[in-house]
Coordinates of C-alpha atoms and ligand atoms in Angstrom, one line a residue:
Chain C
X1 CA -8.9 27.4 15.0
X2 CA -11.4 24.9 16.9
X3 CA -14.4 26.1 14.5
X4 CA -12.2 25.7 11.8
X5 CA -11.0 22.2 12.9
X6 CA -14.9 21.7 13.4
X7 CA -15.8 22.9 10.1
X8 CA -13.6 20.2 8.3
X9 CA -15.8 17.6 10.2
X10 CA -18.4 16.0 8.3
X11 CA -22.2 15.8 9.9
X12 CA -22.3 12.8 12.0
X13 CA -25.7 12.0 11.3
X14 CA -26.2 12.4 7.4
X15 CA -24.9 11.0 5.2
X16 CA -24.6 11.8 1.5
X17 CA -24.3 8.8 -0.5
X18 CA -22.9 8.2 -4.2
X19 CA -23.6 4.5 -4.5
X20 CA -26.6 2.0 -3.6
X21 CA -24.0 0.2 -1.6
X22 CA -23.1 3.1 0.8
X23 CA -26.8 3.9 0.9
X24 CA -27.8 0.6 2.0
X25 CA -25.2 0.0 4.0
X26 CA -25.6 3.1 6.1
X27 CA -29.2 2.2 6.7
X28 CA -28.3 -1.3 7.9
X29 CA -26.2 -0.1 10.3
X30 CA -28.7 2.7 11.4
X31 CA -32.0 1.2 11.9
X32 CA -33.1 5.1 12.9
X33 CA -31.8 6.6 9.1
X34 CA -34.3 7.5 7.1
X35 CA -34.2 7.8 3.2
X36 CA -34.0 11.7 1.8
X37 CA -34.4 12.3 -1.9
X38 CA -35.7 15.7 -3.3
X39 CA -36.8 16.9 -0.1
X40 CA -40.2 18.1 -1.1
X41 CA -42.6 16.2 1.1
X42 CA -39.3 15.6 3.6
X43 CA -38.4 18.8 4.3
X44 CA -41.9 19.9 4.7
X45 CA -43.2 17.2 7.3
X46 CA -39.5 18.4 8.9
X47 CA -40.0 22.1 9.2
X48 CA -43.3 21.4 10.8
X49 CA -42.0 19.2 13.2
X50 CA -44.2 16.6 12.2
X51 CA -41.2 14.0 11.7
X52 CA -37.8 14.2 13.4
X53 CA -35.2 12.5 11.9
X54 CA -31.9 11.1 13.7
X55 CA -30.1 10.1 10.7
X56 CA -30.4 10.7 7.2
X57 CA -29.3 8.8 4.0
X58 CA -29.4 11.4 1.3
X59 CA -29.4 9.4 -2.0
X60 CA -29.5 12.4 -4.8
X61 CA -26.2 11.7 -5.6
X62 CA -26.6 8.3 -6.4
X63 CA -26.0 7.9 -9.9
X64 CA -27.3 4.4 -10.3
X65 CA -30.6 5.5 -9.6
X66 CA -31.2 8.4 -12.0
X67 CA -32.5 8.7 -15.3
X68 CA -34.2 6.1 -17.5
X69 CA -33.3 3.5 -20.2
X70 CA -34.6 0.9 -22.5
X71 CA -34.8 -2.8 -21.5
X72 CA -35.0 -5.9 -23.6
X73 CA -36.5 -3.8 -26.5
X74 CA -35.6 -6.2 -29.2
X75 CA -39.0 -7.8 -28.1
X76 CA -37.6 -10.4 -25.5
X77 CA -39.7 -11.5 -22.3
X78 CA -39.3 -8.6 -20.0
X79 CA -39.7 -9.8 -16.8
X80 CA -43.4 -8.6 -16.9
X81 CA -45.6 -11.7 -17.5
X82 CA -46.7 -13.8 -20.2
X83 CA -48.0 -10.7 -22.9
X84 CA -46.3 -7.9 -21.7
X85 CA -42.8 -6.8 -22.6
X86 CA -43.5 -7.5 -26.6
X87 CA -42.2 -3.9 -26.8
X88 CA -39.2 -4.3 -24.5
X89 CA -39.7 -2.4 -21.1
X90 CA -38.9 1.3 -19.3
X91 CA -36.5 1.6 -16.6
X92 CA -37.1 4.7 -14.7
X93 CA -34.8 5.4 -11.5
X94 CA -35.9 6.4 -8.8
X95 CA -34.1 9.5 -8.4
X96 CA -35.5 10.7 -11.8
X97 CA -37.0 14.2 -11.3
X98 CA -40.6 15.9 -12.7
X99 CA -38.4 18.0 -14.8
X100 CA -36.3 15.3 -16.6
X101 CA -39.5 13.6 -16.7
X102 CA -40.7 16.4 -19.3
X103 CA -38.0 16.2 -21.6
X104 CA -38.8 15.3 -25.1
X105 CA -37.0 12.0 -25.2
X106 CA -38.6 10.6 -22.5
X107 CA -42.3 12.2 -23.8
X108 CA -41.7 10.0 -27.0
X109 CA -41.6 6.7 -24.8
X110 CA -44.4 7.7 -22.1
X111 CA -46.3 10.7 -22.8
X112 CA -48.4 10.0 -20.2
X113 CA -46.3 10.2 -17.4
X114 CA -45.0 13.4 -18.8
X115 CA -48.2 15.1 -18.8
X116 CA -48.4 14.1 -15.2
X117 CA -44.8 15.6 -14.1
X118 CA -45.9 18.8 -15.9
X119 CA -48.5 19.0 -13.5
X120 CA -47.2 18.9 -10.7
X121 CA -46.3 21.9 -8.2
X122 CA -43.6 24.5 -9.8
X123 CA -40.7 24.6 -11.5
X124 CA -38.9 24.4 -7.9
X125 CA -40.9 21.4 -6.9
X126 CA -40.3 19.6 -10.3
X127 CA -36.6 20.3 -9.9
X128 CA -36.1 18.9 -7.0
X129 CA -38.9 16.3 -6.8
X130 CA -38.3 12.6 -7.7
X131 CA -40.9 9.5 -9.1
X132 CA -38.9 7.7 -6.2
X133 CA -40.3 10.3 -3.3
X134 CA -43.8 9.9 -4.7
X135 CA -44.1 6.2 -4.0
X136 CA -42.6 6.7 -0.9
X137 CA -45.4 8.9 0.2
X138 CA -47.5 7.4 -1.4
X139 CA -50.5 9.5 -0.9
X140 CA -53.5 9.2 -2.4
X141 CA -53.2 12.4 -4.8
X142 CA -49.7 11.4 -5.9
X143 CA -49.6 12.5 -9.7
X144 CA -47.4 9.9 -10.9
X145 CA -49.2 6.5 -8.9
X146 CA -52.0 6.6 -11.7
X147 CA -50.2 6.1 -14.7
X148 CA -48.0 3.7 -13.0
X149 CA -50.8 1.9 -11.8
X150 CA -52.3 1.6 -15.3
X151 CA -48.8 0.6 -16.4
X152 CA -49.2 -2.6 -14.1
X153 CA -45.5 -0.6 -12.6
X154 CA -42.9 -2.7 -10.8
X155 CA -41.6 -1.2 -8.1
X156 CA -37.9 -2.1 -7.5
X157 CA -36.6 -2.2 -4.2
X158 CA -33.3 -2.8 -2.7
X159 CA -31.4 -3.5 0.6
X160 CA -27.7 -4.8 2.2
X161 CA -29.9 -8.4 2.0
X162 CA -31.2 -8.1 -1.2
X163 CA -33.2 -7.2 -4.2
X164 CA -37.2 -7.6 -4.5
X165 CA -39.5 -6.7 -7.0
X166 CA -43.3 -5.6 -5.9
X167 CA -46.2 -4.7 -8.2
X168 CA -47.4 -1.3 -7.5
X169 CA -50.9 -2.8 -6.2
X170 CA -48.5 -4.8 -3.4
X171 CA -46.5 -2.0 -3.0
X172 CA -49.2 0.7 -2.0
X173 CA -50.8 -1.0 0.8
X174 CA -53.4 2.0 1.7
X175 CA -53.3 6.1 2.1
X176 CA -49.4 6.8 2.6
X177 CA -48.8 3.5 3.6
X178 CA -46.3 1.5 1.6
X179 CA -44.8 -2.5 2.1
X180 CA -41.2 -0.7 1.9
X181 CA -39.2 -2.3 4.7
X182 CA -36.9 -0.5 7.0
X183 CA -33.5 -0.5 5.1
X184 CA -35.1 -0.7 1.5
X185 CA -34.6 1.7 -1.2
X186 CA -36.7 2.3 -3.6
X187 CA -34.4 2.1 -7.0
X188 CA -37.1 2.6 -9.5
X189 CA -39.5 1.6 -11.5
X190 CA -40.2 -1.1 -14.4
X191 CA -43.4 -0.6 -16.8
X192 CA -44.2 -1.6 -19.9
X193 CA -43.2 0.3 -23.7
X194 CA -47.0 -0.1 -24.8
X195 CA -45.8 0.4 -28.2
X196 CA -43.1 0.0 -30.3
X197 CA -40.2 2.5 -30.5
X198 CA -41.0 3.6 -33.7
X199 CA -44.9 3.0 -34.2
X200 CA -46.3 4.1 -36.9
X201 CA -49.9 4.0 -36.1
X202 CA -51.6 7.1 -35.3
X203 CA -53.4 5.8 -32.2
X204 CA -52.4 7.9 -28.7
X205 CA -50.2 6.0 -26.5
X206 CA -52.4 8.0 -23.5
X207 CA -53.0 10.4 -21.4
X208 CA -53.2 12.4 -17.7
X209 CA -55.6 14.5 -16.8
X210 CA -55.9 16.1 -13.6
X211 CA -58.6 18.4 -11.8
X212 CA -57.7 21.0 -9.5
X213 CA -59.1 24.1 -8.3
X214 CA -56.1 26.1 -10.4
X215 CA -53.0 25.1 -12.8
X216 CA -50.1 25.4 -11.0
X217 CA -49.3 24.4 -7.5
X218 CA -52.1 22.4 -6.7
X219 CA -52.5 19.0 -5.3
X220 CA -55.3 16.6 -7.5
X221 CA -58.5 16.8 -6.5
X222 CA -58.7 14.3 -9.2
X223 CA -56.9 12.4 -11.6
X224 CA -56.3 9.9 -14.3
X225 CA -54.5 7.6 -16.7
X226 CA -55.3 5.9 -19.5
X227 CA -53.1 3.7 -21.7
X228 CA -53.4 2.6 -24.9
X229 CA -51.4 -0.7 -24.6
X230 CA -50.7 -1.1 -27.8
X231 CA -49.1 -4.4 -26.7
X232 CA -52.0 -6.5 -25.6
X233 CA -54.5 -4.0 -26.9
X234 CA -56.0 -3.1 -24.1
X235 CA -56.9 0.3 -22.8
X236 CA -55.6 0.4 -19.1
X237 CA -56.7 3.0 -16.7
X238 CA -55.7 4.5 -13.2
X239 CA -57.6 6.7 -11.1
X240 CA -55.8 9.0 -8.3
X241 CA -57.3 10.7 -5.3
X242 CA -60.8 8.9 -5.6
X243 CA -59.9 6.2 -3.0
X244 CA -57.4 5.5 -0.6
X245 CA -54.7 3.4 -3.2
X246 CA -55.4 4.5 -6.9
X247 CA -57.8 2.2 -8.8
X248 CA -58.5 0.3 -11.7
X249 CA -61.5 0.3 -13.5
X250 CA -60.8 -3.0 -14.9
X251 CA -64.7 -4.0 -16.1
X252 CA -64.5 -0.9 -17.9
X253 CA -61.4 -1.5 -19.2
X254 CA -62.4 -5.3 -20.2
X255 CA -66.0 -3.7 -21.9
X256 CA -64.3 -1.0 -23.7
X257 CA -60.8 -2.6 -25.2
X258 CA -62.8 -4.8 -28.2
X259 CA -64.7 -2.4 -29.1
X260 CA -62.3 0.1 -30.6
X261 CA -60.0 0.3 -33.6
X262 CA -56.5 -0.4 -32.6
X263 CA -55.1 0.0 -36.5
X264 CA -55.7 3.7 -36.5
X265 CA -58.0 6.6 -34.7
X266 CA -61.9 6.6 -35.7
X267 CA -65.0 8.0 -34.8
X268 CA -65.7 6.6 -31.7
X269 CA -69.2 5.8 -31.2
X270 CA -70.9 7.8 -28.7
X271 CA -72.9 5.5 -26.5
X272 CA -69.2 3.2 -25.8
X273 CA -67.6 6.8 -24.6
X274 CA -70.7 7.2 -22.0
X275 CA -70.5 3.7 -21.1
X276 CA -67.2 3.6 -20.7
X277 CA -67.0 7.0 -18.8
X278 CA -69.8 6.0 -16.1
X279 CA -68.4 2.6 -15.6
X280 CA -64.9 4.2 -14.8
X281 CA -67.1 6.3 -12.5
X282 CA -68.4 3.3 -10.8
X283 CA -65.3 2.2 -10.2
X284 CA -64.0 4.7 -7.8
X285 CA -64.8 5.4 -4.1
X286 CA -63.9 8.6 -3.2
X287 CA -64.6 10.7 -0.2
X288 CA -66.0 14.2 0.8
X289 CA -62.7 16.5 2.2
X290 CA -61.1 19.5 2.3
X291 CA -60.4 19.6 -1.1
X292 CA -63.5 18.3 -2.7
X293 CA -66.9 16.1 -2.3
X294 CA -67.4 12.7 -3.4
X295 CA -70.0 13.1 -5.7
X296 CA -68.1 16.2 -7.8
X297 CA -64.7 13.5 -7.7
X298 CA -67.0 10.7 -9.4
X299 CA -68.4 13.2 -12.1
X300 CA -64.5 14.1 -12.9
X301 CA -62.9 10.9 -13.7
X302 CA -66.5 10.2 -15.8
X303 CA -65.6 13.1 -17.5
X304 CA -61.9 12.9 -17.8
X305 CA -61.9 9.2 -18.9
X306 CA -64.3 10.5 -21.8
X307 CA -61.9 12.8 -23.0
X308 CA -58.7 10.7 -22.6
X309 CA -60.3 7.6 -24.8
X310 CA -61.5 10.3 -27.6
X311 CA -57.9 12.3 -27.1
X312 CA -56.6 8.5 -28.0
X313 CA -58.6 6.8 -30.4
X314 CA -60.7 9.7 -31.8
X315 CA -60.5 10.9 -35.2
X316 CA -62.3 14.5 -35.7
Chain E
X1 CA -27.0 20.2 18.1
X2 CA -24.4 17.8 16.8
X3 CA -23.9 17.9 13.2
X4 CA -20.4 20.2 11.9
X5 CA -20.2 20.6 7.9
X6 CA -18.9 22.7 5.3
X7 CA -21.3 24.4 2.9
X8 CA -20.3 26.2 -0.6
X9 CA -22.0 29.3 -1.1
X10 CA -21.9 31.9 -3.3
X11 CA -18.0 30.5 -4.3
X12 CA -16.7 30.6 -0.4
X13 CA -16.4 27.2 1.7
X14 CA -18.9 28.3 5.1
X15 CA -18.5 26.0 7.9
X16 CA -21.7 25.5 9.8
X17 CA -21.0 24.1 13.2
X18 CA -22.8 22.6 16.0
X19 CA -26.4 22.3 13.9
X20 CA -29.3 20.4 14.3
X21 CA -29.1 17.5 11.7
X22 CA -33.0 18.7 10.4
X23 CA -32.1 22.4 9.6
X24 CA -33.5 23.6 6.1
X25 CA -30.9 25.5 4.0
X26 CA -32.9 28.5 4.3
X27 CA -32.2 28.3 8.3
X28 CA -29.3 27.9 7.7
X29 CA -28.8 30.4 5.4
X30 CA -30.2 33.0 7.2
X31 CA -29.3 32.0 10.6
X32 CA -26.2 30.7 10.8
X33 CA -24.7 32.6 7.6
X34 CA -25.9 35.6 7.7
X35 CA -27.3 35.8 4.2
X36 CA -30.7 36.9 4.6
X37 CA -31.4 37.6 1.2
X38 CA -33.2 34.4 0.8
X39 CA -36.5 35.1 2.2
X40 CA -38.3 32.8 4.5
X41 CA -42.2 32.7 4.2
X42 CA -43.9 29.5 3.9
X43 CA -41.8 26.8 4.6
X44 CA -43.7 24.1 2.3
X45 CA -42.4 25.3 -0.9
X46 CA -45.7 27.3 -1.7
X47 CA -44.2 30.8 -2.0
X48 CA -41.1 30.5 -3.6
X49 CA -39.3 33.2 -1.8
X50 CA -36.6 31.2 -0.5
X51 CA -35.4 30.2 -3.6
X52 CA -31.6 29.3 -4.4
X53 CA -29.4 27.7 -7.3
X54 CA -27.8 24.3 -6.2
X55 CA -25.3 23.1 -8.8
X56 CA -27.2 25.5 -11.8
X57 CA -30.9 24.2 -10.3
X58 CA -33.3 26.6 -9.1
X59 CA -34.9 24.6 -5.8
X60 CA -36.7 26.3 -2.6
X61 CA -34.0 26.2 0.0
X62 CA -36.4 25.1 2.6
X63 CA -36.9 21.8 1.2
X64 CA -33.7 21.3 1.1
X65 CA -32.2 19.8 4.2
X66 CA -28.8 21.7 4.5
X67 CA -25.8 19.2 6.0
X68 CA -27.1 17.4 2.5
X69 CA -25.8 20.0 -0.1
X70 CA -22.5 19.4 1.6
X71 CA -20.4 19.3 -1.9
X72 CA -23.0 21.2 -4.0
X73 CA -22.4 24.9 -5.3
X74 CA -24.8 27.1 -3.7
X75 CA -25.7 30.4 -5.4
X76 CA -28.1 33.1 -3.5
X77 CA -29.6 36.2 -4.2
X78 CA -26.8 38.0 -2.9
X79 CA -24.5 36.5 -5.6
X80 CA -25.7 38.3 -7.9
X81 CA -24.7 42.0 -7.0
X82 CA -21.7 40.9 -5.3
X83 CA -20.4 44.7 -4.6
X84 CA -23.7 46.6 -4.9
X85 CA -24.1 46.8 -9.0
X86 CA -27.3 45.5 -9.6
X87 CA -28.0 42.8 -12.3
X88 CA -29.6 43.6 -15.1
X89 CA -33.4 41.6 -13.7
X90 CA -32.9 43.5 -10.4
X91 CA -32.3 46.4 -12.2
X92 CA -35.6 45.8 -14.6
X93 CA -37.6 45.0 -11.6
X94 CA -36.8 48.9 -10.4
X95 CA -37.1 50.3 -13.4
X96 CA -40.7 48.8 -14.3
X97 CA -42.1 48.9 -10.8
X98 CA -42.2 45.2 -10.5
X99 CA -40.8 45.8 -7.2
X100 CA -44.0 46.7 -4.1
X101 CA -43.8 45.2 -0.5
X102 CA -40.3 43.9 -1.6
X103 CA -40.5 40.4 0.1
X104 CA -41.0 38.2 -2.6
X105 CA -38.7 39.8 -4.8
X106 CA -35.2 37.6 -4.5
X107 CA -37.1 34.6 -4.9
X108 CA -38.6 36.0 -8.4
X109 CA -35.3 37.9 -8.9
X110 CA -33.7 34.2 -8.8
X111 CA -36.4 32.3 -10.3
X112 CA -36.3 35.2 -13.5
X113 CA -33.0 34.7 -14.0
X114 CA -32.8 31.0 -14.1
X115 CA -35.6 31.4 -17.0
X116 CA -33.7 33.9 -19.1
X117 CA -30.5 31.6 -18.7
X118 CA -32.6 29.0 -20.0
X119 CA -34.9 30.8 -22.8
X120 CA -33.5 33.9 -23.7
X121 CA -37.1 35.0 -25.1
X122 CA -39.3 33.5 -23.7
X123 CA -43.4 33.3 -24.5
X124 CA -45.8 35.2 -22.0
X125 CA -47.0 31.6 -21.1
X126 CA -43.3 30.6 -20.6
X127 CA -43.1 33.4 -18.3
X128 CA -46.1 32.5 -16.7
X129 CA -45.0 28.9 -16.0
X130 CA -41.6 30.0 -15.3
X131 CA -42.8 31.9 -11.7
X132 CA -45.7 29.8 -11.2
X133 CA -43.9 29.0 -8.0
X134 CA -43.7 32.6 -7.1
X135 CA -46.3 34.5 -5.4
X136 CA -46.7 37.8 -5.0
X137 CA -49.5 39.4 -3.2
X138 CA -48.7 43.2 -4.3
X139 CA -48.2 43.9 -7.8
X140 CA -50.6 41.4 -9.6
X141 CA -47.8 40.4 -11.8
X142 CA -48.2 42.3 -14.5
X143 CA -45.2 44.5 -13.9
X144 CA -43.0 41.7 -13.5
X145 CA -44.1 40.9 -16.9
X146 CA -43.3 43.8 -18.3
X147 CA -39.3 43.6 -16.0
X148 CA -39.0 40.1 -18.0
X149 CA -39.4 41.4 -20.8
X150 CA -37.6 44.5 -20.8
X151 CA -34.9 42.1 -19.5
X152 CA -35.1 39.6 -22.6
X153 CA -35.4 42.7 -25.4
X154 CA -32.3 44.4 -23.5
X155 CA -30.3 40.8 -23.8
X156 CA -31.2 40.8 -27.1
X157 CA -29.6 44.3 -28.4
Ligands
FAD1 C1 -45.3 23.0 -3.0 C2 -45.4 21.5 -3.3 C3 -46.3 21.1 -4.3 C4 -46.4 19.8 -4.6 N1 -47.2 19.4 -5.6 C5 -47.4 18.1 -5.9 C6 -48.2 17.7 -7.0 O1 -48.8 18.5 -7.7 N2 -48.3 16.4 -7.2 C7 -47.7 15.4 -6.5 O2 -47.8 14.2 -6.8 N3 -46.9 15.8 -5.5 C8 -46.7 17.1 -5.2 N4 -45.9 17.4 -4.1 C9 -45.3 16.4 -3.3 C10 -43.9 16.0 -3.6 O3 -43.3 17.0 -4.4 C11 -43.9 14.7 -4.4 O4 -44.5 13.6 -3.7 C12 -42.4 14.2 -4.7 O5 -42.5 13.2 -5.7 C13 -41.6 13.8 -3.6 O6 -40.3 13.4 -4.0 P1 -39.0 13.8 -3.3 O7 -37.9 13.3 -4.1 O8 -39.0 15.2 -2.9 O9 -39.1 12.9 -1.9 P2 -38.7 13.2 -0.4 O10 -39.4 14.3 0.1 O11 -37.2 13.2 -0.4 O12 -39.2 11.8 0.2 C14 -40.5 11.5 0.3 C15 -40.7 10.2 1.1 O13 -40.3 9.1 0.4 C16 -39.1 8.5 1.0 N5 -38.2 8.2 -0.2 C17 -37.9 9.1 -1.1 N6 -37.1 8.4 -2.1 C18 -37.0 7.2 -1.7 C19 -36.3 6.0 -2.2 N7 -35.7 6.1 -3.4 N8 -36.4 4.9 -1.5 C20 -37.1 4.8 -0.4 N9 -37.8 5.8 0.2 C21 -37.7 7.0 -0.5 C22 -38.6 9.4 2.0 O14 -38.0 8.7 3.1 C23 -39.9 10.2 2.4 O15 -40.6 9.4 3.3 C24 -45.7 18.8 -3.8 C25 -44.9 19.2 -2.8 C26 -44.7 20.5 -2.5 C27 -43.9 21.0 -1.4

């Protein structure tokens, strides 16, 4: 009788919330709750004791947060600067996962970004694991922080004060180290449609590329971005686990963006691949670890931003 | 040890009472419902032998922080032969000698049939992807293969 009475309790200390309202609100009164999505960087810092929660917001339910739409795509400013938003803009909740990211709808828009969610852990991880939970680790070898970070991304954050909107590059303030404010939810993302809905152009809208030691389950011992924005025609890239916050090459972007065909794919000339591959190289500063050398993490992105600008723009 | 909640598994309410507010489903699972099906291995979603359905989605239950599925519909390994009759993947497994050490079994029995609910015949690389987040240090997969298979040709008849 007294478990039973027990069992129609609710836990004291968790709390599962359906909207942004709940959720903030239970974290303003709990300065000590912490913010649980998927789980899958959570759960694991938990079951190693390496973080002990007190209270928990669980925000999975929160519809408001999930899935993705279109903004302003009729061509109106999108909130995103003078050039950008020509397209209309991407709302991506936070609580979207690597598997909805893979779906064919959302490939169409950002092709990119699904390349980089079908690289990540398992089918268990990408079922569970959310573009919201990778920016609040934020670490280094997060797969979706370089394509975001090409994508210029606007990080959209929300408390019981208040909204605020932070560019990833203010956002990610160093290895797993983010400007998110105790009480602040991360409720998505805003980036830019770097082409129209319907292009009809045959140029790529980009790509990820990653380099591990095998093809499933395995954290990046290198990765990258590159996006054509069709937009401003410019070619924007972002490296991943070759410095502490994920880079932009942006000379090599600047060199490379005039000098190819944005009307349809060509032969690209080989000396601008070269150039444009060791000046991506230059641009990163990567370290020796566990997982790989400096000098081998340099060579990759070379190598991958190579492929991703002929993958593009090439013609065969 | 404060936290008292109600969990939905396998289609019965199971109250879980007097928990620490960090256990894992899998803990909880195993240790406070008796359902040991569920195999515990890693705990950083590595092996995949602790995996479960929540609301239709196959998910490592040690990544998931239990008092949170409070409301969810929780399906384990053991739902699947709920009076000894084995399903028709568990079944395969035996039959093709998918099945060595045992341990990692459940979590591929689970993970197998989330695939074939999914793609009823699927490609080899399907397959492949599909228990990517499986290991299995015995068999060297090819045998459960050759159960997925046999599964997705019997479905078909
Ligand atoms: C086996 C395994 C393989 C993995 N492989 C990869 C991989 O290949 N590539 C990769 O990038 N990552 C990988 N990861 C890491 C992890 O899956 C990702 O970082 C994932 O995106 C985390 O999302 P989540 O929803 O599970 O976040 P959670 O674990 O729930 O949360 C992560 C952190 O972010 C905070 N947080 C989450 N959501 C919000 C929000 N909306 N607002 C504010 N704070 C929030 C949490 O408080 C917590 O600190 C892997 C993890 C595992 C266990």
């Amino acid at each position: 009788m007294l478990a039973e009475l027990a069992g129609a309790l609710r836990a004291m200390n968790v709390k599962v919330a359906r909207t942004l309202d709940e959720a903030c609100e239970r974290l303003a009164e709990n300065p000590e709750a912490e913010v649980l999505a998927g789980g899958t960087d959570f759960m694991v810092e938990v079951n190693y004791r390496h973080r002990s929660p007190k209270a928990v917001v669980a925000i999975s339910a929160v519809r408001e947060i999930a899935g993705w739409r279109l903004e302003n795509e009729s061509g109106g400013a999108g909130g995103m600067g003078a050039d950008a938003g020509r397209y209309g803009t991407l709302w991506i909740g936070a609580n979207m996962t690597y598997t909805e990211m893979a779906t064919p709808a959302f490939e169409g828009l950002l092709p990119s970004l699904t390349q980089a969610a079908r690289t990540v852990g398992s089918p268990q991880i990408r079922n569970a694991g959310t573009i919201g939970g990778n920016l609040g680790t934020a670490s280094p070898a997060g797969d979706t922080l370089p394509v975001l970070a090409a994508l210029d991304a606007e990080v959209l954050l929300r408390s019981a004060d208040g909204s605020r909107e932070l560019a990833l590059s203010d956002f990610i303030t160093g290895p797993k180290q983010t400007a998110l404010q105790q009480g602040e939810i991360i409720t998505g993302v805003r980036v830019p449609l770097v082409a129209p809905t319907d292009a009809s152009n045959d140029i790529g809208r980009g790509e990820f590329l990653k380099v591990g030691t095998r093809n499933a389950m395995v954290i990046s011992v290198a990765g990258l971005a590159l996006i054509a924005r069709h937009d401003i025609q410019r070619v924007c890239v972002g490296l991943g686990s070759v410095a502490a916050v994920p880079v932009r090459p942006t000379e090599a972007e600047e060199w490379i963006s005039p000098r190819l065909d944005w009307q349809q794919r060509s032969l690209l000339d080989p000396v601008d691949v070269e150039t444009f591959g060791e000046m991506v190289a230059q641009a990163a500063s990567p370290i020796d670890d566990h997982r790989s050398t400096a000098v081998y993490r340099r060579h990759a992105v070379g190598v991958m931003a190579k492929r991703a600008l002929v993958r593009t723009f090439g013609s065969n | 040890m404060s936290e008292h909640y109600q969990l939905r598994v396998n289609g019965e309410s199971r109250p879980v009472n007097d928990a620490w507010l960090g256990e894992s489903l899998l803990y909880v699972l195993r240790e406070r419902l008796g359902l040991a099906g569920t195999k515990n291995a890693c705990e950083q979603g590595e092996c995949g032998s602790c995996s479960v359905l929540i609301d239709d989605v196959l998910v490592c239950s040690c990544l998931v922080l239990a008092a949170s599925a409070m409301d969810r519909e929780i399906s384990t390994v053991e739902s699947l032969a709920p009076d000894g009759d084995l399903s028709d993947v568990q079944r395969a497994f035996v039959e093709a000698g998918a099945v060595q050490c045992g341990f990692c079994t459940p979590g591929l029995i689970m993970a197998v049939h989330d695939l074939l609910d999914q793609k009823p015949s699927p490609s080899d690389l399907e397959v492949r992807e599909a228990i990517s987040g499986n290991l299995c240090r015995c068999t060297g997969y090819v045998r459960i293969f050759d159960a997925v298979q046999r599964v997705a040709a019997e479905r078909e008849e």
